[in-house]
Coordinates of C-alpha atoms in Angstrom, one line a residue:
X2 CA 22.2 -9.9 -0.8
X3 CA 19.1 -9.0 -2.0
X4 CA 15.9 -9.4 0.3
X5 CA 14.6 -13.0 -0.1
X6 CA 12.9 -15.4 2.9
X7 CA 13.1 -18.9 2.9
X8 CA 11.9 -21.6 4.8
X9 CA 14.9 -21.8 7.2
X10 CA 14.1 -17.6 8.0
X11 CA 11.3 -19.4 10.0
X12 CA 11.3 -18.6 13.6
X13 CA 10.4 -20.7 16.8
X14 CA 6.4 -20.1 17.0
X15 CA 5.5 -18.2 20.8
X16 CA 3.9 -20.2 22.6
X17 CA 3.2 -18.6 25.8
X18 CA 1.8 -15.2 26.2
X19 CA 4.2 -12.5 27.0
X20 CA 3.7 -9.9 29.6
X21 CA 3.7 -6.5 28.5
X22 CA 6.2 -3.9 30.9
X23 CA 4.3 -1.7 32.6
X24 CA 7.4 0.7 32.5
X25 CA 8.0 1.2 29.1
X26 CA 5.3 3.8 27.1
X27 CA 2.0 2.7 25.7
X28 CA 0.8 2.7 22.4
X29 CA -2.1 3.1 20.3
X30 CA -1.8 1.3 16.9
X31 CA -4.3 2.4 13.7
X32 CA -5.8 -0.1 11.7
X33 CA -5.0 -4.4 11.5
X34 CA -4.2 -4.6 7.5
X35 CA -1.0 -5.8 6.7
X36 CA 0.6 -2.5 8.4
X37 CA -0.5 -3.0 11.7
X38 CA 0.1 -6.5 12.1
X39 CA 3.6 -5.3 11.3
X40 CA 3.3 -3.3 14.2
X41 CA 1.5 -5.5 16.5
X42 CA 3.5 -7.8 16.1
X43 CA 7.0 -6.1 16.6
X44 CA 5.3 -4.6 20.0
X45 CA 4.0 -7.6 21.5
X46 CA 7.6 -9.6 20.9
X47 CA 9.0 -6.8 22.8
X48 CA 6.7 -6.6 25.5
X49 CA 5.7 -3.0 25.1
X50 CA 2.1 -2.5 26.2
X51 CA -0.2 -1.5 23.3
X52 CA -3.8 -1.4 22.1
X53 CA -4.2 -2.1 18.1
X54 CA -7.6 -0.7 17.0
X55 CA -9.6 -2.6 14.1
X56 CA -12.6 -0.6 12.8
X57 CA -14.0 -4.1 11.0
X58 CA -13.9 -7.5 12.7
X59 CA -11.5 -8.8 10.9
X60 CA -7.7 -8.5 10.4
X61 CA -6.0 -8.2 6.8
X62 CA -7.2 -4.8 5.5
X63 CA -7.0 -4.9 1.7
X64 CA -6.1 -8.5 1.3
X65 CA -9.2 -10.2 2.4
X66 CA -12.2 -10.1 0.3
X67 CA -14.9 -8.6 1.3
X68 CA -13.7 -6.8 4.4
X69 CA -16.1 -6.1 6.7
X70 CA -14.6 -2.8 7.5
X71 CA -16.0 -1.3 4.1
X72 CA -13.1 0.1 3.1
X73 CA -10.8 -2.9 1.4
X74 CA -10.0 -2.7 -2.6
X75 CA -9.6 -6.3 -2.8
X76 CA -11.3 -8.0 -6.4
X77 CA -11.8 -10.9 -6.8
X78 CA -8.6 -11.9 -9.2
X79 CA -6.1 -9.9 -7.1
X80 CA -2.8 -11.6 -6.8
X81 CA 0.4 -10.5 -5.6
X82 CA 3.2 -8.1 -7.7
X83 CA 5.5 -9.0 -5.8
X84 CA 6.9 -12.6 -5.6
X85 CA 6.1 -14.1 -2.0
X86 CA 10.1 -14.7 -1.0
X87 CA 10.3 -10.8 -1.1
X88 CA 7.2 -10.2 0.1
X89 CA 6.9 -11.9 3.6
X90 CA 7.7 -11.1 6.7
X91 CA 11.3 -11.5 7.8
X92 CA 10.9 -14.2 10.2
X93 CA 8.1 -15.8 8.6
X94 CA 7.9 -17.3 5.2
X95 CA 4.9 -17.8 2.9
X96 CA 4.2 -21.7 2.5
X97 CA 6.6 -23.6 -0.1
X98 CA 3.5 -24.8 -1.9
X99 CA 2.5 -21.3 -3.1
X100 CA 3.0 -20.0 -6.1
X101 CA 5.3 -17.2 -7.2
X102 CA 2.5 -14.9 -6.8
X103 CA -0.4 -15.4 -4.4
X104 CA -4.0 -14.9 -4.4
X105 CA -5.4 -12.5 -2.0
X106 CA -6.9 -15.5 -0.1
X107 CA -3.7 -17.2 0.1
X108 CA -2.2 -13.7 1.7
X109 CA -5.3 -13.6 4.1
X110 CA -4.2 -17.2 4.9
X111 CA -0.6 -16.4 5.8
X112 CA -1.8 -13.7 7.6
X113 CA -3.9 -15.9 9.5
X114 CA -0.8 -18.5 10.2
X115 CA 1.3 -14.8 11.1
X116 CA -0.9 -13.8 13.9
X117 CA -1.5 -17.4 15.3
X118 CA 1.9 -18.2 14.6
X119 CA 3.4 -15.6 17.2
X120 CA 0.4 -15.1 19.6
X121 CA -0.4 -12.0 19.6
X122 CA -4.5 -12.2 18.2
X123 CA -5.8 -11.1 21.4
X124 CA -3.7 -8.4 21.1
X125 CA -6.6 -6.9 18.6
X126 CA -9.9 -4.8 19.3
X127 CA -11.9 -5.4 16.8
X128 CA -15.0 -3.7 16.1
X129 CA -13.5 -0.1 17.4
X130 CA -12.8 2.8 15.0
X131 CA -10.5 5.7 15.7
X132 CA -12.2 8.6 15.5
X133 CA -9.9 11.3 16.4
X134 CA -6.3 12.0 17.7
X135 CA -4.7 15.0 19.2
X136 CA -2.0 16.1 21.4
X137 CA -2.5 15.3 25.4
X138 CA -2.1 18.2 27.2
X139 CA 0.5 17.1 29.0
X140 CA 2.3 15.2 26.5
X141 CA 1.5 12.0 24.2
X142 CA -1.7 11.2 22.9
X143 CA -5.2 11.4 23.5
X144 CA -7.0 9.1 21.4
X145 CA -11.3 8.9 20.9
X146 CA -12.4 5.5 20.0
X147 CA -15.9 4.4 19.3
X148 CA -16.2 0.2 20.2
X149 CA -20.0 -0.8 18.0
X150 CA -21.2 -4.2 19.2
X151 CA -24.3 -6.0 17.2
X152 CA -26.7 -7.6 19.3
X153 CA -30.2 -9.1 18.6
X154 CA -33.7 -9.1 20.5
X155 CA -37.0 -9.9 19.9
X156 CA -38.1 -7.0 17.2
X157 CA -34.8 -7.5 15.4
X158 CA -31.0 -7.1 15.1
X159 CA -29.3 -3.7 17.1
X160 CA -26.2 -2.1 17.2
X161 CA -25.0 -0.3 20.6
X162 CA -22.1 2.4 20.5
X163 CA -19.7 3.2 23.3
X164 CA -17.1 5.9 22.9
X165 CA -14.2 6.9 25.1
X166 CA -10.7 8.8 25.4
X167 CA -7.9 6.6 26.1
X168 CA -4.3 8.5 26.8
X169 CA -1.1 6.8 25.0
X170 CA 2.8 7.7 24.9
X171 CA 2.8 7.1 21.5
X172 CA 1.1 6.4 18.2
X173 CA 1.3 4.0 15.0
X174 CA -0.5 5.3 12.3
X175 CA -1.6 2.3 9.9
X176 CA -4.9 3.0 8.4
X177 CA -3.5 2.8 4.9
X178 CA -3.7 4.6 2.0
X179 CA -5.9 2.5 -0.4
X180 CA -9.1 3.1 0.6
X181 CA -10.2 6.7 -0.5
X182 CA -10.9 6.6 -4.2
X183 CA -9.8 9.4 -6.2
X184 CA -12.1 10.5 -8.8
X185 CA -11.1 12.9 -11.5
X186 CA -11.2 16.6 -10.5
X187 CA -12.9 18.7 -12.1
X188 CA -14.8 15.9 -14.0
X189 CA -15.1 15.6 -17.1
X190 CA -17.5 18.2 -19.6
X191 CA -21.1 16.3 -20.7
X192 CA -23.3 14.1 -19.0
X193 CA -22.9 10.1 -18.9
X194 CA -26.4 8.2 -18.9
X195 CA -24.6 4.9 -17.5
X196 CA -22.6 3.5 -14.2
X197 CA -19.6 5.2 -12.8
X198 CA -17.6 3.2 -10.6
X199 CA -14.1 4.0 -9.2
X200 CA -11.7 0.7 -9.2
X201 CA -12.3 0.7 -5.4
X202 CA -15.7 -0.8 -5.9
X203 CA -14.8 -3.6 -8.1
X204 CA -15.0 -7.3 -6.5
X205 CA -15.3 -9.1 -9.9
X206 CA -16.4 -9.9 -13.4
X207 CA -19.8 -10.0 -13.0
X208 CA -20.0 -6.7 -13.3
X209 CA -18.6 -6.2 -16.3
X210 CA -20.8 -9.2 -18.1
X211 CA -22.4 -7.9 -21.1
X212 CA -20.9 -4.5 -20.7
X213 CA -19.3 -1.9 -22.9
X214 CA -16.7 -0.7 -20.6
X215 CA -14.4 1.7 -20.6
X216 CA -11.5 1.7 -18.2
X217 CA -9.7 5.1 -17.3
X218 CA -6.1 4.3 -15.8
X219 CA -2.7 2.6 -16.5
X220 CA -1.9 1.2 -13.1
X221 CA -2.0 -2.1 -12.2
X222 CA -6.2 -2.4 -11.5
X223 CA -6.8 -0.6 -14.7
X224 CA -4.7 -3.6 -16.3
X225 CA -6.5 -6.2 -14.2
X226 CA -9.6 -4.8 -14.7
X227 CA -9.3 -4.4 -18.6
X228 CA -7.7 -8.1 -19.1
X229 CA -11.0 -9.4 -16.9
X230 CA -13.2 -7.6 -18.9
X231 CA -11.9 -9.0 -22.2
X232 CA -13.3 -12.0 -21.2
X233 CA -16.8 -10.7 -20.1
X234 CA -17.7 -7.8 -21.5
X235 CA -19.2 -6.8 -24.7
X236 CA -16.1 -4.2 -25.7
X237 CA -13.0 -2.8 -23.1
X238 CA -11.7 0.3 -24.1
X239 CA -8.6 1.6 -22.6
X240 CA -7.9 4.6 -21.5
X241 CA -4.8 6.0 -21.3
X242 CA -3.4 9.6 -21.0
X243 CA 0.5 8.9 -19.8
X244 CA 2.3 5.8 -21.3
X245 CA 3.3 3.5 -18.8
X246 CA 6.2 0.7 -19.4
X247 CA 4.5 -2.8 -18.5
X248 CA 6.7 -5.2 -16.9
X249 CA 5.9 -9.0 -17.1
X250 CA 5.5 -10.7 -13.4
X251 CA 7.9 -13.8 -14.7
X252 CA 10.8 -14.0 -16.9
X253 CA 12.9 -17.0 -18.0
X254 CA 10.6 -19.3 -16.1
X255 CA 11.0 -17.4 -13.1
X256 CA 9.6 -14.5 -11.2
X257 CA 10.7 -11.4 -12.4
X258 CA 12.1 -9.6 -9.1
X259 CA 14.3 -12.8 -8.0
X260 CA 16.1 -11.1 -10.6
X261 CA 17.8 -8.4 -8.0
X262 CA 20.7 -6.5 -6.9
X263 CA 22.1 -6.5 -3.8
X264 CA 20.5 -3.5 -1.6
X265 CA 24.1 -1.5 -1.7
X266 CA 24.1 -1.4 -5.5
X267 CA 23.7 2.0 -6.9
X268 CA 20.1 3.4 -8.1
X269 CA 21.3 3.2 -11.8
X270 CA 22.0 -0.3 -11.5
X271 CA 18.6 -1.0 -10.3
X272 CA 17.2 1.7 -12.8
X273 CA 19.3 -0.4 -15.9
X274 CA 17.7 -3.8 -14.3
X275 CA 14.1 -2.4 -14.6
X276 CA 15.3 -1.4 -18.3
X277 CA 16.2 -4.7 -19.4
X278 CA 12.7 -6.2 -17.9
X279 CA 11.1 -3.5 -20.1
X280 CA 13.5 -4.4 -23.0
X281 CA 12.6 -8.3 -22.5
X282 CA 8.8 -7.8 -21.4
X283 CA 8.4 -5.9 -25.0
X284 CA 6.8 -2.8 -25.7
X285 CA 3.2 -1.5 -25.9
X286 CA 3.5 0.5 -28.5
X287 CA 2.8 -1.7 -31.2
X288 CA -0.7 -2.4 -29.6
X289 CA -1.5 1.5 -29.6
X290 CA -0.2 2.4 -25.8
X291 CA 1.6 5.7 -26.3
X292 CA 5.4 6.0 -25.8
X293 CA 6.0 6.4 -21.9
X294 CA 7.9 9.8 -21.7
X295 CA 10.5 8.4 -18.7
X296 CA 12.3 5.7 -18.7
X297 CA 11.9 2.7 -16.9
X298 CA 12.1 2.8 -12.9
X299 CA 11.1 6.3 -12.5
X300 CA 7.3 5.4 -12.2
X301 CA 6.2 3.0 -10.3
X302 CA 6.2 -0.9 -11.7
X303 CA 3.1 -1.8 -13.8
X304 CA 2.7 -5.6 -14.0
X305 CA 1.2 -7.7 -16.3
X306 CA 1.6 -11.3 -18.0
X307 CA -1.9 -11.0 -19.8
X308 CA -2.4 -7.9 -20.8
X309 CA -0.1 -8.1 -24.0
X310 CA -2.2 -11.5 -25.1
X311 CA -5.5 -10.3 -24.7
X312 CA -4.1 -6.6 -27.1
X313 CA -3.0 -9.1 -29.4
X314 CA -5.7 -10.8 -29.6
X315 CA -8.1 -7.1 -30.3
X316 CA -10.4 -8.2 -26.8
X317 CA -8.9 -4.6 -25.8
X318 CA -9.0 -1.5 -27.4
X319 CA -6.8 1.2 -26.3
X320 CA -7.6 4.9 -26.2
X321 CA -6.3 8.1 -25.3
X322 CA -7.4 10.1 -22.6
X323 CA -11.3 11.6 -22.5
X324 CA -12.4 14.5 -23.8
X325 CA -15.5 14.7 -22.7
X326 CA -19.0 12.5 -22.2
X327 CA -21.9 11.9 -24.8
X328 CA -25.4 10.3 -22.9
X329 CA -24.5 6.3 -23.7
X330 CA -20.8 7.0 -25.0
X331 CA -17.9 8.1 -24.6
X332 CA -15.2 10.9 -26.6
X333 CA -11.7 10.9 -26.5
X334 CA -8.9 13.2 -28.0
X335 CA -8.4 11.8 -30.9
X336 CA -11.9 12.5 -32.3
X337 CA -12.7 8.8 -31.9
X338 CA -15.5 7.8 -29.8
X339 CA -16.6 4.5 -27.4
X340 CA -19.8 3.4 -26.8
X341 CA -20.5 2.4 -23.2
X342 CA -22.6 1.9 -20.1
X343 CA -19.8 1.7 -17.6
X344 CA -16.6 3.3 -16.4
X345 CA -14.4 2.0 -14.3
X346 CA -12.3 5.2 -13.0
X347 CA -8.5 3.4 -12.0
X348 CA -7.4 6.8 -11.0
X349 CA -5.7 6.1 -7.9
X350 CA -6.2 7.3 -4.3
X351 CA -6.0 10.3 -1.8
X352 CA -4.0 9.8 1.7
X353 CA -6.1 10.8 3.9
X354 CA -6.4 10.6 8.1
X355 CA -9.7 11.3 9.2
X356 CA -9.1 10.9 13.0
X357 CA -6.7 14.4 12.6
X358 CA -7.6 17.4 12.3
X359 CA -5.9 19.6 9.4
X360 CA -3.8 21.7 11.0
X361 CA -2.1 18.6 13.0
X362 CA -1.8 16.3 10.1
X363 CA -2.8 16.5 6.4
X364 CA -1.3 15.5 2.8
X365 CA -1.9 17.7 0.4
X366 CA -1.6 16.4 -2.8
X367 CA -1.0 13.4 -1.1
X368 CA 2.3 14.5 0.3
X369 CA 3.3 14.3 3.7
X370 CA 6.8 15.0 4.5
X371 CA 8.1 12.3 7.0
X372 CA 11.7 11.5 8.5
X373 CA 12.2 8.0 6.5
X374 CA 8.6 8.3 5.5
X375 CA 7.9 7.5 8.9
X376 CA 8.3 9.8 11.6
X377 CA 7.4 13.7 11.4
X378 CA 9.6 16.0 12.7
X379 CA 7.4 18.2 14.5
X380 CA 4.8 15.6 16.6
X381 CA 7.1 13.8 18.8
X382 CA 5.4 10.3 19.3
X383 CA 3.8 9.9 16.0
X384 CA 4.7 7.3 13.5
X385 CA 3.5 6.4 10.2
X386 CA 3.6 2.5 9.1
X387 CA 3.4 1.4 6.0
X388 CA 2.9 4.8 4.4
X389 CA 5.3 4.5 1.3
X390 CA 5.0 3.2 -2.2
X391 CA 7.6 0.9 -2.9
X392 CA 9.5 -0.7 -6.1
X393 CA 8.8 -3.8 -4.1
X394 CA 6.2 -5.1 -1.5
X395 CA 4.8 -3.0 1.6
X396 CA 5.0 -5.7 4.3
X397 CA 8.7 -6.3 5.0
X398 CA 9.0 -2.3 5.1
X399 CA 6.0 -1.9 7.6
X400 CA 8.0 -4.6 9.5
X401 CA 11.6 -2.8 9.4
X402 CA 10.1 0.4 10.4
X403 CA 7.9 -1.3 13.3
X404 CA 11.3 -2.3 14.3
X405 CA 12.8 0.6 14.5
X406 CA 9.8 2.6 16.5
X407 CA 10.2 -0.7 19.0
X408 CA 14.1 0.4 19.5
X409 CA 13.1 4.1 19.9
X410 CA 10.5 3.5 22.9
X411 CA 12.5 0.7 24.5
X412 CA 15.8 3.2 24.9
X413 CA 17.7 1.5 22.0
X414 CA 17.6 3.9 19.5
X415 CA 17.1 7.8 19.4
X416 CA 15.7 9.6 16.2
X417 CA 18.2 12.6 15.0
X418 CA 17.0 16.0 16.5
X419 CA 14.8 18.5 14.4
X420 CA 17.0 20.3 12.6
X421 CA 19.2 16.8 11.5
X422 CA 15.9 15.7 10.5
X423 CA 15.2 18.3 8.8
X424 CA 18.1 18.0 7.1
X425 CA 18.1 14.9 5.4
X426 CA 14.3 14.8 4.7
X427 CA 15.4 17.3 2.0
X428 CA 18.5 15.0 0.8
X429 CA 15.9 12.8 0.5
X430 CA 13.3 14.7 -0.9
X431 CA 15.7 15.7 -3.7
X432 CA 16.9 11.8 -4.6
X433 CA 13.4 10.9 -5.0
X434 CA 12.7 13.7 -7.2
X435 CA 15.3 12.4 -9.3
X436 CA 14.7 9.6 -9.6
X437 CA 10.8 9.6 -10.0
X438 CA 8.9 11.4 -12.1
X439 CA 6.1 14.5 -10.5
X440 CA 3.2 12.9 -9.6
X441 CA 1.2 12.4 -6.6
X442 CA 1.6 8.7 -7.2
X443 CA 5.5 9.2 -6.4
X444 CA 5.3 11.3 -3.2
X445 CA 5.8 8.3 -1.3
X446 CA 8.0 6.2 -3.7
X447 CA 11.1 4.8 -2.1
X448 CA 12.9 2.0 -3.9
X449 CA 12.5 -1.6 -1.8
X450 CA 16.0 -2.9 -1.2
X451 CA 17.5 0.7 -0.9
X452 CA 15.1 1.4 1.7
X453 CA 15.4 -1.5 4.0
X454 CA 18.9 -0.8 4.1
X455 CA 18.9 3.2 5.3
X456 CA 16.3 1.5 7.4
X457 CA 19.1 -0.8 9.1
X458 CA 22.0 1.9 8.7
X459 CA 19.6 4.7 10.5
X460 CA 18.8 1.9 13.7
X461 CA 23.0 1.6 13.8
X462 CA 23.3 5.4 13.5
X463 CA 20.3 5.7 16.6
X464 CA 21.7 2.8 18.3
X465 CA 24.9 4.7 19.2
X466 CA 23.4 8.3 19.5
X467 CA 20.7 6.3 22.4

């Protein structure tokens, strides 16, 4: 069956706290979004000790608004792609009197009802940044942290700053990979005389009011952002250099992706199902999006129920991409030109892990070859949560892999050696590649149902090797 949680999925809150077991290997955990509570979670059920590091003060990473931790892409109009029964956690689903898709606040809120739910908020250091991890010289981890703490006195607020090394077994990488915007390189040729913002720094529509904006992108902000703007802006003006096929978020009443295949059907199946919600969303073309050259399921899903009504309706005009910049407008490669005094750059994100150095850890083009996108071959102890782009919703695969790292320290599972690794990293590698087009938006693309179960089939596998 395909992945869906309902209301009976629900298990027994925990009540008391549980003792962590001094015997099994400690563990440093990156970041609190939706990621690390994964991870935190799955740890603190198992009793394995752990710290979970929070650079803001709150939990919930790009889903609350307004993060204190600087670095959330959360607007103001976010909601869901992903209908909540396949986006919760396994164990835990989102309240019956949510929509199909939530608002960021109601995700915050669930969560909220998560981390209380199972006990483990104290579990959290808030206010502490990772600022670098390396190899301990005698095995595992050494992590720097730096703990800030605001304070007040009699001229004024302060800040104080204490840093320190803490030693782990192991590590949880979950510091995301929304949060550094990726501008276009090399820019573009001319000057602009106006605001440049990168999609990252939107919050809402009032700053588009009044504008003439033109948004570069064809992802699922650029959409959000163009359909908001429609309503508040002078002009929008589109941007788009690769067509993109636009799904619709509900179909026949329903949301789209209860729509699904079971997890063992074949790729094509799920390839011919994302052709169909193409076929049924309708095309683009007819309101001047160009053709997409790949066929639907080999990019990743855009979503959209408005975007179509606001085309229609001529509050958007689409472009190609930019040619260059002119003072207060803007020229494209058709000739035609835009007159504006913003643009919003929706031109996606670098992966990026500041607290490594290079030569440890990197992406390059935002690809970073992992064992089921998760563990890395060569730095025993190191795991990556949530570092995948699915056809689907993060959490529940932030939560299968958390699982699986539990199994590994506990004794219950045993990763494949090197070379086996190796191995099928390539087998994966190549699959991908066929079924995704080159981009650096697909280094990470795994397909959501497919996923979960080489997730469950790799614990059985490591579950006898162990």
């Amino acid at each position: 069956m395909p992945y869906s949680v309902r209301q009976k999925h629900r298990a027994p809150a925990i009540t008391e706290e549980i003792r962590p077991d001094p015997a099994l290997p400690r563990v440093c955990v990156i970041g609190a979004g939706a990621s690390g509570l994964a991870a935190a979670k799955a740890l603190y059920t198992a009793g394995v000790p752990f710290d979970c590091f929070e650079k803001g003060t709150e939990f919930g990473g790009n889903w609350l608004f307004d993060n204190p931790n600087g670095v959330s892409a959360c607007y103001e109009t976010l909601q869901i792609n992903t209908s909540c029964p396949r986006m919760a956690f396994s164990d835990f689903p989102m309240p019956a009197d949510y929509p199909d898709y939530a608002s960021h606040d109601q995700v915050y809120a669930y969560f909220r009802d998560y981390v209380a739910h199972f006990g483990f908020g104290h579990t959290i250091t808030f206010n502490t940044e990772v600022t670098h991890v390396r190899r301990g010289e005698r095995g595992g981890w050494d992590v720097d942290i730096r703990s800030t703490d605001a304070g007040s006195t009699d001229a004024g607020a302060i800040e104080t700053a204490a840093t320190e090394t803490r030693h782990y077994d192991a590590v949880m990488v979950a510091n995301g990979h929304h949060w550094d915007a990726r501008w276009p390189e090399p820019g573009y040729p001319g000057h602009f005389d106006g605001e440049q913002i990168h999609a990252h720094d939107y919050r809402s529509g009032d700053q588009l009011e009044g504008r003439d904006i033109v948004v570069v992108g064809a992802g699922n902000s650029a959409m959000d952002i163009a359909v908001e703007g429609s309503h508040r802006a002078r002009r929008v003006n589109l941007s788009i250099r690769r067509g993109q096929w636009v799904l619709k978020k509900t179909l026949f009443g329903q949301a789209a992706d209860q729509i699904a295949l079971p997890s063992w059907a074949p790729w094509w199946a799920t390839s011919a199902r994302l052709r169909l919600a193409a076929l049924l969303s309708g095309g683009l073309r007819r309101y001047g999006l160009p053709t997409p050259g790949h066929a639907p399921g080999q990019s990743h899903p855009v979503q959209s129920d408005a975007i179509r009504d606001r085309l229609g309706a001529g509050a958007i005009t689409v472009k190609p991409g930019i040619e260059r910049l002119a003072g207060d407008r803007v020229v494209f490669t058709d000739g035609s030109e835009a007159p504006a005094d913003l643009i919003v750059w929706a031109t996606g994100y670098r992966v990026k892990f500041p607290f490594f150095d290079a030569d440890l850890i990197s992406a390059e083009g935002n690809d970073l070859p992992l064992f089921k996108r998760m563990a890395h071959p060569d730095r025993p102890g190191l795991f990556f949560i949530g570092l995948l782009q699915p056809v689907g919703a993060v959490m529940p695969l932030a939560e299968a892999q958390s699982g699986l790292v539990v199994k590994a320290l506990t004794g219950n599972y045993e990763l494949p050696n090197r070379q086996e690794m190796t191995r099928r990293m390539r087998e994966d590698d190549r699959r991908n590649k066929r079924q995704f087009y080159d981009s650096p938006r697909h280094t990470m693309q795994v397909d959501f149902d497919h996923y979960l179960l080489e997730l469950k089939r790799e614990m059985r596998r490591g579950r006898v090797a162990a």
